[in-house]
XYZ file of C-alpha atoms in Angstrom:
538
model
C 16.721 22.305 -23.677
C 13.340 21.160 -25.040
C 13.018 17.499 -26.910
C 10.662 15.762 -28.423
C 9.363 12.959 -25.729
C 10.320 9.394 -25.797
C 7.084 8.446 -25.200
C 3.758 10.060 -25.612
C -0.160 8.911 -24.576
C -3.449 9.704 -23.388
C -3.180 8.518 -19.796
C 0.369 7.054 -18.051
C -0.452 4.763 -15.283
C 2.648 4.418 -12.733
C 2.412 1.176 -11.388
C 1.107 -2.150 -12.713
C -1.252 -3.857 -9.634
C -5.119 -4.149 -8.885
C -5.491 -0.557 -9.253
C -3.311 0.435 -12.395
C -4.475 -2.352 -14.484
C -8.078 -2.366 -13.619
C -8.022 1.169 -14.779
C -5.731 0.536 -17.399
C -8.780 -2.365 -18.764
C -11.395 -0.192 -18.240
C -9.773 2.612 -20.227
C -8.278 1.028 -23.276
C -10.993 0.984 -25.219
C -11.290 5.059 -24.865
C -7.728 6.282 -24.865
C -3.928 5.279 -25.564
C -2.568 3.929 -21.929
C 1.003 3.241 -21.104
C 1.571 1.197 -18.017
C 4.671 1.641 -16.069
C 6.241 -1.225 -14.129
C 9.313 -1.152 -11.983
C 9.890 -4.815 -12.383
C 8.692 -7.329 -13.661
C 4.886 -6.718 -14.498
C 3.358 -8.745 -11.887
C 5.643 -7.943 -9.046
C 3.854 -6.060 -6.489
C 1.355 -6.144 -3.103
C -1.607 -7.135 -5.478
C 0.463 -10.066 -5.942
C 1.081 -11.187 -2.264
C -2.368 -10.476 -1.267
C -3.633 -13.510 0.621
C -7.222 -13.087 2.189
C -9.593 -12.056 -0.374
C -11.985 -8.879 -1.324
C -14.574 -7.403 0.788
C -18.158 -7.315 -1.095
C -22.016 -8.032 -0.063
C -22.939 -11.140 -2.013
C -24.776 -13.254 0.473
C -28.452 -12.444 1.468
C -28.073 -12.362 5.179
C -25.351 -9.268 4.520
C -26.013 -5.700 3.721
C -23.965 -2.234 2.347
C -24.899 -1.160 5.592
C -23.435 -3.533 7.633
C -20.207 -3.242 5.581
C -19.893 0.197 6.175
C -20.695 -0.099 10.078
C -17.860 -2.475 10.121
C -15.834 -0.365 8.590
C -16.493 3.058 10.389
C -15.725 0.866 13.575
C -12.605 -0.289 12.463
C -11.546 3.050 11.100
C -11.756 4.026 14.816
C -13.887 7.166 14.280
C -12.072 8.692 11.552
C -12.965 7.407 8.266
C -14.883 9.801 5.776
C -18.829 8.306 5.799
C -19.454 9.648 2.569
C -16.226 7.811 1.425
C -17.051 4.093 3.112
C -20.662 4.235 1.594
C -19.540 5.339 -1.530
C -17.387 2.405 -1.786
C -19.147 -0.225 -0.273
C -22.346 0.584 -2.800
C -20.064 0.196 -5.659
C -18.209 -2.945 -4.528
C -20.176 -5.617 -5.915
C -20.390 -4.545 -9.217
C -16.580 -3.564 -9.625
C -15.963 -7.487 -7.906
C -18.444 -8.706 -10.569
C -16.345 -6.815 -13.240
C -13.097 -8.637 -12.069
C -15.227 -11.867 -12.041
C -16.355 -11.317 -15.615
C -12.351 -11.239 -16.490
C -11.770 -14.310 -15.353
C -10.947 -14.484 -12.085
C -12.015 -17.499 -10.368
C -12.954 -17.217 -6.677
C -13.939 -20.390 -4.301
C -17.146 -21.369 -4.791
C -19.023 -23.793 -2.650
C -22.326 -26.342 -3.230
C -25.691 -25.323 -1.521
C -28.076 -27.669 -0.119
C -29.968 -27.089 -3.233
C -27.172 -28.182 -5.481
C -26.475 -24.736 -7.060
C -23.168 -23.297 -6.449
C -22.339 -20.113 -4.779
C -18.827 -17.990 -3.360
C -17.029 -19.186 -0.395
C -17.098 -16.569 1.770
C -14.318 -16.057 4.844
C -14.619 -13.439 7.540
C -11.845 -11.921 8.801
C -11.008 -9.650 11.471
C -13.716 -6.519 12.218
C -16.174 -7.745 9.782
C -19.392 -8.934 11.251
C -20.225 -11.360 8.551
C -18.638 -13.187 6.119
C -18.056 -11.455 3.231
C -14.973 -11.988 1.647
C -14.820 -13.689 -1.669
C -11.231 -15.326 -1.992
C -9.346 -17.727 -4.588
C -8.360 -20.456 -1.721
C -4.956 -17.901 -0.017
C -3.864 -16.646 -2.963
C -6.500 -14.281 -4.144
C -3.660 -11.603 -5.118
C -2.412 -13.861 -7.508
C -5.353 -14.755 -9.264
C -6.413 -11.159 -9.547
C -2.953 -9.803 -10.842
C -2.025 -12.803 -13.294
C -5.428 -12.347 -14.591
C -5.837 -8.432 -15.461
C -1.757 -8.490 -16.323
C -2.740 -11.206 -19.255
C -5.632 -9.343 -20.066
C -3.396 -6.074 -20.324
C -0.390 -7.764 -21.975
C -2.779 -8.634 -24.864
C -4.833 -5.459 -25.221
C -3.497 -3.463 -28.515
C -4.166 -0.333 -26.879
C -1.990 -0.646 -23.894
C 1.766 -0.587 -24.107
C 3.528 -1.951 -21.371
C 7.178 -0.450 -19.992
C 8.622 -3.127 -17.469
C 11.750 -2.053 -15.539
C 10.919 1.408 -15.512
C 11.518 3.501 -12.274
C 9.157 7.333 -12.275
C 11.910 9.735 -11.638
C 9.356 12.796 -11.155
C 5.969 14.538 -12.399
C 6.182 17.122 -15.337
C 3.990 19.798 -14.044
C 3.229 23.087 -16.044
C 4.445 25.544 -13.039
C 7.335 23.741 -12.222
C 8.429 24.040 -16.172
C 7.799 27.602 -16.472
C 4.142 27.356 -18.822
C 1.057 29.585 -18.096
C -2.176 28.816 -16.929
C -3.697 26.211 -14.741
C -1.202 24.529 -12.531
C -2.041 20.797 -14.174
C 0.446 17.383 -14.688
C 1.951 17.362 -18.294
C 3.567 13.777 -18.128
C 7.201 12.460 -16.430
C 10.445 11.229 -16.061
C 11.242 7.927 -16.309
C 14.383 5.891 -15.564
C 14.641 2.787 -18.304
C 16.643 0.552 -15.506
C 18.227 -1.593 -18.993
C 19.401 1.376 -20.629
C 20.421 3.430 -17.517
C 18.560 6.299 -19.091
C 16.168 8.956 -18.044
C 13.396 9.065 -20.607
C 10.761 11.395 -20.971
C 6.888 10.414 -21.467
C 3.829 13.071 -21.990
C 0.324 12.165 -20.970
C -2.985 14.346 -20.611
C -3.525 12.402 -17.775
C -1.165 10.574 -15.311
C -2.316 8.195 -12.436
C -0.153 7.068 -9.437
C -1.088 3.302 -8.839
C 2.078 2.870 -7.018
C 1.232 1.226 -3.760
C 2.463 2.200 -0.202
C 5.506 3.112 1.739
C 6.044 0.362 3.851
C 10.264 -0.342 3.054
C 10.430 2.547 5.353
C 10.072 0.134 7.863
C 13.189 -2.422 9.231
C 10.396 -5.291 9.117
C 7.682 -5.181 5.961
C 5.385 -7.784 4.306
C 5.932 -5.701 1.240
C 7.854 -6.669 -1.842
C 10.885 -4.454 -1.904
C 9.287 -2.232 -4.412
C 6.769 -0.421 -2.103
C 9.402 2.356 -1.523
C 6.397 5.219 -1.297
C 7.064 6.556 -5.014
C 3.860 8.280 -5.691
C 3.548 9.615 -2.634
C 6.672 11.497 -2.741
C 6.184 12.178 -6.430
C 2.712 14.171 -5.706
C 4.123 16.145 -2.688
C 7.190 17.789 -4.934
C 3.892 18.694 -7.457
C 2.265 20.186 -5.077
C -0.382 17.423 -3.560
C -1.621 17.396 -0.159
C -1.218 14.574 1.975
C -2.821 12.919 4.793
C -2.715 10.785 7.844
C 0.371 9.039 7.230
C 0.796 8.524 10.886
C -1.473 5.180 10.128
C 0.815 2.881 8.963
C -0.991 -1.021 9.749
C 1.638 -3.640 11.351
C 0.311 -6.718 10.128
C 0.212 -8.406 13.460
C 1.402 -12.115 11.616
C 3.958 -12.062 9.615
C 5.839 -15.338 9.529
C 9.296 -15.192 12.186
C 11.862 -17.052 9.801
C 15.166 -16.259 8.562
C 14.434 -17.745 5.069
C 11.093 -15.570 4.837
C 11.034 -12.452 6.714
C 8.230 -11.176 4.606
C 6.118 -14.189 4.451
C 2.520 -12.857 5.637
C 0.041 -15.050 7.244
C -3.054 -14.148 6.098
C -5.764 -13.224 8.753
C -8.054 -15.734 6.953
C -6.243 -18.184 9.211
C -7.725 -16.443 12.595
C -11.358 -16.167 10.503
C -11.523 -19.835 10.088
C -9.943 -20.322 13.919
C -6.459 -19.792 14.594
C -5.290 -19.103 17.979
C -2.504 -16.946 19.384
C -0.333 -18.279 21.888
C 2.664 -17.555 24.389
C 5.576 -20.000 24.441
C 3.963 -21.708 27.238
C 0.899 -22.472 24.937
C -1.785 -20.172 26.732
C -4.040 -17.767 24.513
C -3.584 -13.810 25.273
C -5.822 -11.906 22.999
C -8.872 -12.493 25.094
C -7.022 -10.359 27.949
C -6.893 -7.838 25.381
C -10.443 -7.139 23.028
C -13.722 -9.313 23.518
C -13.225 -9.933 20.017
C -9.742 -11.654 20.894
C -8.098 -13.216 17.585
C -10.740 -11.445 15.782
C -10.111 -7.850 16.974
C -8.907 -5.469 14.521
C -5.391 -5.335 13.445
C -4.338 -2.248 15.442
C -5.171 -4.239 18.609
C -3.807 -7.615 17.754
C -0.438 -6.279 16.461
C -0.254 -3.812 19.643
C -1.030 -6.943 21.856
C 1.735 -9.413 19.943
C 4.088 -6.047 20.415
C 3.148 -6.098 24.326
C 3.567 -9.639 24.938
C 6.774 -9.864 23.380
C 8.344 -6.656 25.230
C 6.731 -8.415 28.441
C 8.260 -11.832 28.066
C 11.522 -10.651 26.507
C 10.991 -13.198 23.213
C 11.525 -12.707 19.808
C 8.198 -13.973 18.508
C 4.440 -15.347 19.791
C 3.061 -18.309 17.927
C -0.496 -18.607 15.395
C -1.840 -22.154 16.008
C -4.537 -24.046 13.636
C -3.378 -27.591 14.227
C -6.670 -27.894 16.485
C -8.397 -28.049 12.749
C -9.020 -30.900 10.617
C -5.908 -31.560 8.409
C -8.118 -31.524 4.884
C -9.768 -28.566 6.734
C -6.500 -26.443 6.551
C -4.688 -28.270 3.059
C -8.143 -27.531 1.232
C -8.212 -23.566 2.675
C -4.581 -22.513 2.930
C -2.917 -24.698 0.127
C -0.152 -22.046 -0.380
C 0.736 -21.076 3.136
C 1.163 -24.940 3.996
C 3.198 -25.906 1.116
C 5.104 -22.551 1.765
C 5.645 -23.287 5.497
C 6.466 -27.332 4.772
C 9.211 -25.825 2.787
C 10.587 -24.663 5.795
C 10.182 -27.109 8.430
C 6.732 -26.199 9.703
C 3.725 -28.374 9.420
C 0.555 -26.468 9.523
C -1.577 -29.024 10.268
C 0.392 -29.752 13.560
C 2.805 -26.855 14.277
C 2.584 -23.432 16.015
C 3.734 -20.803 14.032
C 5.838 -18.457 15.026
C 4.765 -14.760 14.304
C 5.814 -11.488 14.517
C 4.290 -8.046 13.685
C 5.544 -5.846 10.207
C 4.466 -2.886 8.478
C 2.151 -3.839 6.126
C -0.347 -0.636 5.027
C -0.450 2.744 4.273
C -3.704 4.016 5.130
C -2.951 7.454 4.557
C -1.704 8.945 0.938
C -2.205 11.472 -1.903
C -5.467 13.273 -0.894
C -7.812 12.679 -3.644
C -11.814 12.566 -4.192
C -13.855 9.996 -5.279
C -13.211 10.255 -8.843
C -9.266 9.769 -7.603
C -8.627 13.094 -8.359
C -5.712 15.017 -6.614
C -4.927 18.468 -6.170
C -3.010 19.060 -9.695
C -5.095 19.216 -12.606
C -4.635 15.765 -15.097
C -2.936 13.865 -12.055
C -4.547 10.996 -10.217
C -3.838 8.639 -7.527
C -5.747 5.412 -6.338
C -5.318 1.975 -4.798
C -2.876 2.436 -1.354
C -0.730 5.487 -2.855
C -3.875 7.540 -1.901
C -5.807 8.762 0.588
C -9.926 8.294 0.174
C -11.280 8.517 3.649
C -11.939 5.056 3.358
C -9.657 3.222 5.696
C -9.349 6.075 8.685
C -6.955 5.111 11.677
C -7.079 1.669 10.675
C -7.664 -0.179 7.360
C -10.301 -3.175 8.250
C -9.296 -6.159 6.279
C -9.907 -7.222 2.422
C -10.824 -3.666 2.051
C -8.100 -2.897 0.550
C -8.059 -5.163 -2.775
C -11.676 -3.433 -3.261
C -10.594 0.248 -2.947
C -8.199 -0.340 -5.832
C -11.409 -1.904 -7.666
C -13.742 0.930 -6.954
C -11.656 3.832 -7.269
C -10.046 2.041 -10.511
C -13.475 2.249 -11.785
C -14.435 5.623 -10.638
C -11.757 6.908 -12.341
C -11.659 5.419 -15.030
C -15.083 7.293 -15.656
C -13.766 10.379 -15.070
C -10.821 10.198 -17.153
C -13.159 9.236 -20.356
C -14.771 12.748 -19.845
C -11.777 14.459 -20.464
C -10.246 15.109 -24.048
C -7.241 12.947 -24.873
C -3.623 14.644 -25.778
C -3.945 17.758 -27.649
C -1.064 19.613 -25.936
C 1.644 19.248 -28.145
C 4.214 21.549 -25.936
C 7.694 20.495 -26.010
C 8.831 18.993 -22.767
C 12.545 19.722 -21.229
C 15.052 17.214 -21.330
C 16.297 16.043 -18.528
C 19.268 17.375 -17.428
C 22.433 15.288 -16.519
C 25.257 17.794 -18.007
C 26.680 18.270 -14.470
C 26.627 14.763 -12.715
C 28.890 12.089 -12.215
C 28.554 8.103 -12.171
C 28.388 7.529 -8.037
C 31.612 6.520 -6.834
C 30.149 5.656 -2.947
C 27.490 3.320 -3.385
C 27.883 2.731 0.250
C 26.609 5.621 1.425
C 23.332 4.747 -0.511
C 23.440 1.615 1.295
C 24.345 3.208 4.670
C 21.867 5.783 4.371
C 19.202 3.270 3.328
C 19.536 1.088 6.333
C 19.667 3.599 8.838
C 16.465 5.193 7.580
C 14.588 2.065 7.800
C 15.811 0.723 11.089
C 15.097 4.626 12.807
C 11.969 4.538 11.609
C 11.145 1.041 12.995
C 12.941 1.797 16.635
C 11.151 5.419 16.553
C 8.128 5.401 14.886
C 6.686 1.886 15.259
C 4.120 -0.344 17.107
C 4.320 2.270 20.236
C 5.632 6.085 19.943
C 6.673 8.936 21.538
C 6.761 12.516 21.159
C 10.462 12.521 22.154
C 11.689 9.426 19.828
C 9.440 10.926 16.876
C 11.626 14.500 17.457
C 15.008 11.751 17.550
C 13.275 10.583 14.117
C 12.763 14.067 12.406
C 16.483 15.517 13.486
C 18.029 12.342 11.949
C 15.433 11.868 9.098
C 16.352 15.783 8.193
C 20.188 15.418 8.129
C 19.580 12.279 6.129
C 17.404 14.483 3.288
C 20.669 16.887 3.272
C 22.948 13.909 2.347
C 20.582 12.616 0.112
C 19.909 15.426 -2.148
C 23.353 16.661 -2.303
C 24.067 12.741 -3.705
C 21.295 13.477 -6.123
C 22.354 16.810 -7.128
C 26.298 15.701 -8.112
C 25.381 11.668 -9.386
C 23.726 9.790 -11.898
C 20.233 8.335 -10.744
C 19.995 4.768 -10.292
C 16.860 2.424 -8.898
C 18.399 2.816 -5.471
C 19.157 5.947 -5.466
C 15.665 7.213 -6.560
C 13.929 4.913 -3.951
C 16.240 5.974 -1.111
C 14.896 9.744 -2.173
C 11.809 8.773 -2.116
C 11.678 6.655 1.093
C 13.352 9.641 3.121
C 10.678 12.115 1.785
C 7.674 10.048 2.969
C 9.301 9.190 6.303
C 9.761 12.711 7.057
C 5.978 13.015 6.245
C 4.750 10.735 8.195
C 6.888 11.703 11.409
C 5.359 15.277 10.546
C 1.985 13.659 10.619
C 2.519 11.288 13.971
C 3.446 14.704 15.267
C 0.421 16.415 14.562
C -1.955 13.661 16.440
C -2.157 14.534 20.194
C -3.665 11.259 20.799
C -4.059 8.058 20.224
C -6.158 6.144 17.479
C -6.164 2.846 15.670
C -2.576 2.426 14.226
C -1.097 5.269 16.315
C -0.415 4.802 19.878
C 1.765 7.361 21.608
C 2.346 6.907 25.533
C 2.392 10.746 25.783
C -1.255 11.059 24.764
C -2.670 7.412 25.734
C -6.532 8.317 25.082
C -8.166 9.529 22.374
C -9.475 12.850 22.014
C -13.274 13.623 21.474
C -13.027 15.414 18.312
C -10.342 14.668 15.887
C -9.989 14.568 12.218
C -7.091 13.892 9.205
C -3.921 14.791 9.743
C -3.542 17.039 6.512
C 0.483 18.130 5.811
C 0.619 21.112 2.481
C 3.238 20.971 0.360
C 5.170 24.258 -0.591
C 3.855 24.555 -4.039
C 0.518 24.118 -3.573
C -1.878 25.536 -5.216
C -5.700 25.259 -4.868
C -7.325 24.269 -8.120
């Protein structure tokens, strides 16, 4: 049955973080825009980003240096053209953010003039991180949300999950393989709605919720990657999941991140006896790239048989700590930890998905009219390991470049009726415990078998169990009405399979992928690319 869609727009943006909202605001004067948000509009990884945004604003720094640092951190697997593209466009994209009203920290120069206070993080050779204290993401997100809600040409739909993309070849339309819109789960009405759009942009973030322990909010369930794969898009480098070295180890705050800027300002990593260990692993010590620091912590925890290690900045002046890290200070104080006096217990946790949907410099995927920007995408910027504070930057740069490309496309002209969502042969779920059980099993097996250190045998075990879980979930999906948990579980198990398959392709250790069976890097390596059954070359 064909229907007139509940919604129609020029551009449907799935996701309301820095990538999605910056794109929406750049397009709103030229196109009608709908922004889809799974929960409250501001909830997402952007809100919790602490460190900042990397861009060259200092006269002693250079774009070439930013490029070189990124290439080194990416362990030889970055696409040089993508790194140069992002670093070269960083300043004007960050300036756009400043023009929107984001207030980055400043400092007075000896001549009395104010300049941005720039901090340094792991992998950077210069101070080039613009930040708003230790809550940069909150400053960015709240500013962009306010702007978007006030714009008459941006319609925001909260508490909506994208169920799947509507693509032409799946609904029997002739012509080029193109996106037509999306099916949307309205969580308040508990029904699936239809949205027609000339362009659809995936800005859904990463997939770190596939792991038992993560710094990400609950919504980071790989939705965009899974939907793009089902629509016929290639994915790449999903074996490179970044584990942030320093997540707080505390039962009341399992997702709380301790920004890398702490180490940039002198915090030291220590064993339970108070001794440092990072100099034993890398000459850059605490400022080594995240993959090295995370593996060092993992190694020491296993060697010593302890549940956590410690991050200590108590040797710095109390006023300095409270001025630079006010949000972290207050959060820890509420948990009984004084950042100015106490070492903070830390463990690594899944943090950032470096691979994703393959796109070009305009954010275009393999399906015409379908874009992917931000953490959901694979641009070639991050290679085998993302350098600190390049993530929000990538959102802004590709939000700009995608907007420029979309402006060249015609607005909605296609009025072809779209198929309605068919619920005629499904029932209400009567065994929701099945979803919860599979949910926990998937995340635990990914943590145990596809974590910081891997082996071929562990990956094979993981793939066998994931295949069984997929069969169970697909059967459940076919027979019962959708729900938020079922949609996320279906997407997570798909992304888990893709992560494992990418990892099994890589017969080496490089960056964030470390396997005991192939501990050395290959002399010549490229991205691990997976091609879906529905892939049609453009």
